[in-house]
Amino acid sequence: MSDRSHSPTGPGPQHPEAGEPAPVTEHINIKVADRDNEVFFKIKRSTPLKKLMDAFCQRQALTPTQVRFITSEGQKVTAVDTPDTLDMEDGDTLQVHQEQIGGSV
């Protein structure tokens, strides 16, 4: 026989108490949307967003110089930004806007 006993209060999966934030996971789901399309990506929190931006552009037949990516707070996303550096949460959205060149008055 074994002398080990399993206690219901012993180590096991830990769940946050009511009012506590959920534990931070290594991956994050991000929605990237322009006026016509929505694409969902699951990436690590430490992955540079350049990978996500390049993948979106490739899927939409765009070049990265044609568009800019903006967080829901209105901050421009750069290639070296990561979800962690932008304090992004699971399910956040990046908006994609066409770059406007020139103009006349």
C-alpha positions as protocol buffer text, in pm:
chain_id: "A"
residue {
  index: 1
  type: MET
  ca { x: 0 y: 0 z: 0 }
}
residue {
  index: 2
  type: SER
  ca { x: 100 y: 357 z: -47 }
}
residue {
  index: 3
  type: ASP
  ca { x: 138 y: 607 z: 238 }
}
residue {
  index: 4
  type: ARG
  ca { x: 45 y: 896 z: 10 }
}
residue {
  index: 5
  type: SER
  ca { x: -289 y: 1054 z: 67 }
}
residue {
  index: 6
  type: HIS
  ca { x: -463 y: 1302 z: -155 }
}
residue {
  index: 7
  type: SER
  ca { x: -593 y: 1603 z: 26 }
}
residue {
  index: 8
  type: PRO
  ca { x: -865 y: 1819 z: -133 }
}
residue {
  index: 9
  type: THR
  ca { x: -674 y: 2123 z: -5 }
}
residue {
  index: 10
  type: GLY
  ca { x: -338 y: 2001 z: -134 }
}
residue {
  index: 11
  type: PRO
  ca { x: -159 y: 2100 z: -452 }
}
residue {
  index: 12
  type: GLY
  ca { x: -362 y: 2090 z: -767 }
}
residue {
  index: 13
  type: PRO
  ca { x: -504 y: 2323 z: -1029 }
}
residue {
  index: 14
  type: GLN
  ca { x: -533 y: 2667 z: -883 }
}
residue {
  index: 15
  type: HIS
  ca { x: -825 y: 2887 z: -977 }
}
residue {
  index: 16
  type: PRO
  ca { x: -836 y: 3260 z: -912 }
}
residue {
  index: 17
  type: GLU
  ca { x: -1059 y: 3370 z: -629 }
}
residue {
  index: 18
  type: ALA
  ca { x: -1351 y: 3598 z: -708 }
}
residue {
  index: 19
  type: GLY
  ca { x: -1221 y: 3943 z: -792 }
}
residue {
  index: 20
  type: GLU
  ca { x: -865 y: 3825 z: -866 }
}
residue {
  index: 21
  type: PRO
  ca { x: -727 y: 3859 z: -1220 }
}
residue {
  index: 22
  type: ALA
  ca { x: -697 y: 3544 z: -1426 }
}
residue {
  index: 23
  type: PRO
  ca { x: -343 y: 3406 z: -1460 }
}
residue {
  index: 24
  type: VAL
  ca { x: -143 y: 3535 z: -1755 }
}
residue {
  index: 25
  type: THR
  ca { x: -96 y: 3276 z: -2027 }
}
residue {
  index: 26
  type: GLU
  ca { x: 194 y: 3252 z: -2268 }
}
residue {
  index: 27
  type: HIS
  ca { x: -26 y: 3300 z: -2578 }
}
residue {
  index: 28
  type: ILE
  ca { x: -274 y: 3568 z: -2672 }
}
residue {
  index: 29
  type: ASN
  ca { x: -554 y: 3579 z: -2931 }
}
residue {
  index: 30
  type: ILE
  ca { x: -560 y: 3898 z: -3135 }
}
residue {
  index: 31
  type: LYS
  ca { x: -817 y: 4007 z: -3392 }
}
residue {
  index: 32
  type: VAL
  ca { x: -683 y: 4213 z: -3684 }
}
residue {
  index: 33
  type: ALA
  ca { x: -953 y: 4398 z: -3873 }
}
residue {
  index: 34
  type: ASP
  ca { x: -974 y: 4636 z: -4166 }
}
residue {
  index: 35
  type: ARG
  ca { x: -1298 y: 4769 z: -4310 }
}
residue {
  index: 36
  type: ASP
  ca { x: -1365 y: 4447 z: -4503 }
}
residue {
  index: 37
  type: ASN
  ca { x: -1193 y: 4161 z: -4318 }
}
residue {
  index: 38
  type: GLU
  ca { x: -1127 y: 4016 z: -3975 }
}
residue {
  index: 39
  type: VAL
  ca { x: -840 y: 3774 z: -3919 }
}
residue {
  index: 40
  type: PHE
  ca { x: -764 y: 3604 z: -3587 }
}
residue {
  index: 41
  type: PHE
  ca { x: -411 y: 3524 z: -3473 }
}
residue {
  index: 42
  type: LYS
  ca { x: -279 y: 3332 z: -3174 }
}
residue {
  index: 43
  type: ILE
  ca { x: 75 y: 3436 z: -3088 }
}
residue {
  index: 44
  type: LYS
  ca { x: 309 y: 3438 z: -2791 }
}
residue {
  index: 45
  type: ARG
  ca { x: 301 y: 3750 z: -2578 }
}
residue {
  index: 46
  type: SER
  ca { x: 671 y: 3804 z: -2651 }
}
residue {
  index: 47
  type: THR
  ca { x: 648 y: 3768 z: -3030 }
}
residue {
  index: 48
  type: PRO
  ca { x: 719 y: 4088 z: -3226 }
}
residue {
  index: 49
  type: LEU
  ca { x: 396 y: 4202 z: -3392 }
}
residue {
  index: 50
  type: LYS
  ca { x: 587 y: 4234 z: -3721 }
}
residue {
  index: 51
  type: LYS
  ca { x: 514 y: 3864 z: -3779 }
}
residue {
  index: 52
  type: LEU
  ca { x: 140 y: 3919 z: -3734 }
}
residue {
  index: 53
  type: MET
  ca { x: 148 y: 4235 z: -3949 }
}
residue {
  index: 54
  type: ASP
  ca { x: 337 y: 4062 z: -4231 }
}
residue {
  index: 55
  type: ALA
  ca { x: 101 y: 3761 z: -4220 }
}
residue {
  index: 56
  type: PHE
  ca { x: -206 y: 3986 z: -4240 }
}
residue {
  index: 57
  type: CYS
  ca { x: -59 y: 4181 z: -4533 }
}
residue {
  index: 58
  type: GLN
  ca { x: 30 y: 3861 z: -4716 }
}
residue {
  index: 59
  type: ARG
  ca { x: -324 y: 3721 z: -4673 }
}
residue {
  index: 60
  type: GLN
  ca { x: -478 y: 4046 z: -4797 }
}
residue {
  index: 61
  type: ALA
  ca { x: -228 y: 4100 z: -5084 }
}
residue {
  index: 62
  type: LEU
  ca { x: -98 y: 4423 z: -4930 }
}
residue {
  index: 63
  type: THR
  ca { x: 250 y: 4553 z: -4863 }
}
residue {
  index: 64
  type: PRO
  ca { x: 333 y: 4667 z: -4510 }
}
residue {
  index: 65
  type: THR
  ca { x: 401 y: 5019 z: -4641 }
}
residue {
  index: 66
  type: GLN
  ca { x: 39 y: 5046 z: -4763 }
}
residue {
  index: 67
  type: VAL
  ca { x: -116 y: 5010 z: -4418 }
}
residue {
  index: 68
  type: ARG
  ca { x: -74 y: 5106 z: -4055 }
}
residue {
  index: 69
  type: PHE
  ca { x: -183 y: 4906 z: -3752 }
}
residue {
  index: 70
  type: ILE
  ca { x: -348 y: 5084 z: -3460 }
}
residue {
  index: 71
  type: THR
  ca { x: -438 y: 4952 z: -3112 }
}
residue {
  index: 72
  type: SER
  ca { x: -787 y: 5000 z: -2970 }
}
residue {
  index: 73
  type: GLU
  ca { x: -641 y: 5289 z: -2766 }
}
residue {
  index: 74
  type: GLY
  ca { x: -526 y: 5464 z: -3086 }
}
residue {
  index: 75
  type: GLN
  ca { x: -154 y: 5388 z: -3052 }
}
residue {
  index: 76
  type: LYS
  ca { x: 39 y: 5312 z: -3371 }
}
residue {
  index: 77
  type: VAL
  ca { x: 194 y: 4964 z: -3368 }
}
residue {
  index: 78
  type: THR
  ca { x: 558 y: 4929 z: -3473 }
}
residue {
  index: 79
  type: ALA
  ca { x: 734 y: 4617 z: -3598 }
}
residue {
  index: 80
  type: VAL
  ca { x: 924 y: 4573 z: -3270 }
}
residue {
  index: 81
  type: ASP
  ca { x: 618 y: 4601 z: -3044 }
}
residue {
  index: 82
  type: THR
  ca { x: 492 y: 4286 z: -2873 }
}
residue {
  index: 83
  type: PRO
  ca { x: 161 y: 4217 z: -2702 }
}
residue {
  index: 84
  type: ASP
  ca { x: 344 y: 4254 z: -2370 }
}
residue {
  index: 85
  type: THR
  ca { x: 499 y: 4593 z: -2454 }
}
residue {
  index: 86
  type: LEU
  ca { x: 154 y: 4722 z: -2559 }
}
residue {
  index: 87
  type: ASP
  ca { x: -20 y: 4572 z: -2252 }
}
residue {
  index: 88
  type: MET
  ca { x: -257 y: 4382 z: -2480 }
}
residue {
  index: 89
  type: GLU
  ca { x: -511 y: 4140 z: -2340 }
}
residue {
  index: 90
  type: ASP
  ca { x: -654 y: 3824 z: -2489 }
}
residue {
  index: 91
  type: GLY
  ca { x: -917 y: 3915 z: -2748 }
}
residue {
  index: 92
  type: ASP
  ca { x: -787 y: 4267 z: -2822 }
}
residue {
  index: 93
  type: THR
  ca { x: -825 y: 4409 z: -3173 }
}
residue {
  index: 94
  type: LEU
  ca { x: -574 y: 4581 z: -3398 }
}
residue {
  index: 95
  type: GLN
  ca { x: -732 y: 4809 z: -3659 }
}
residue {
  index: 96
  type: VAL
  ca { x: -573 y: 4827 z: -4004 }
}
residue {
  index: 97
  type: HIS
  ca { x: -592 y: 5155 z: -4195 }
}
residue {
  index: 98
  type: GLN
  ca { x: -475 y: 5239 z: -4546 }
}
residue {
  index: 99
  type: GLU
  ca { x: -187 y: 5489 z: -4547 }
}
residue {
  index: 100
  type: GLN
  ca { x: -290 y: 5814 z: -4708 }
}
residue {
  index: 101
  type: ILE
  ca { x: -34 y: 5980 z: -4929 }
}
residue {
  index: 102
  type: GLY
  ca { x: -42 y: 6339 z: -5039 }
}
residue {
  index: 103
  type: GLY
  ca { x: -348 y: 6553 z: -5053 }
}
residue {
  index: 104
  type: SER
  ca { x: -444 y: 6893 z: -5178 }
}
residue {
  index: 105
  type: VAL
  ca { x: -612 y: 7188 z: -5020 }
}
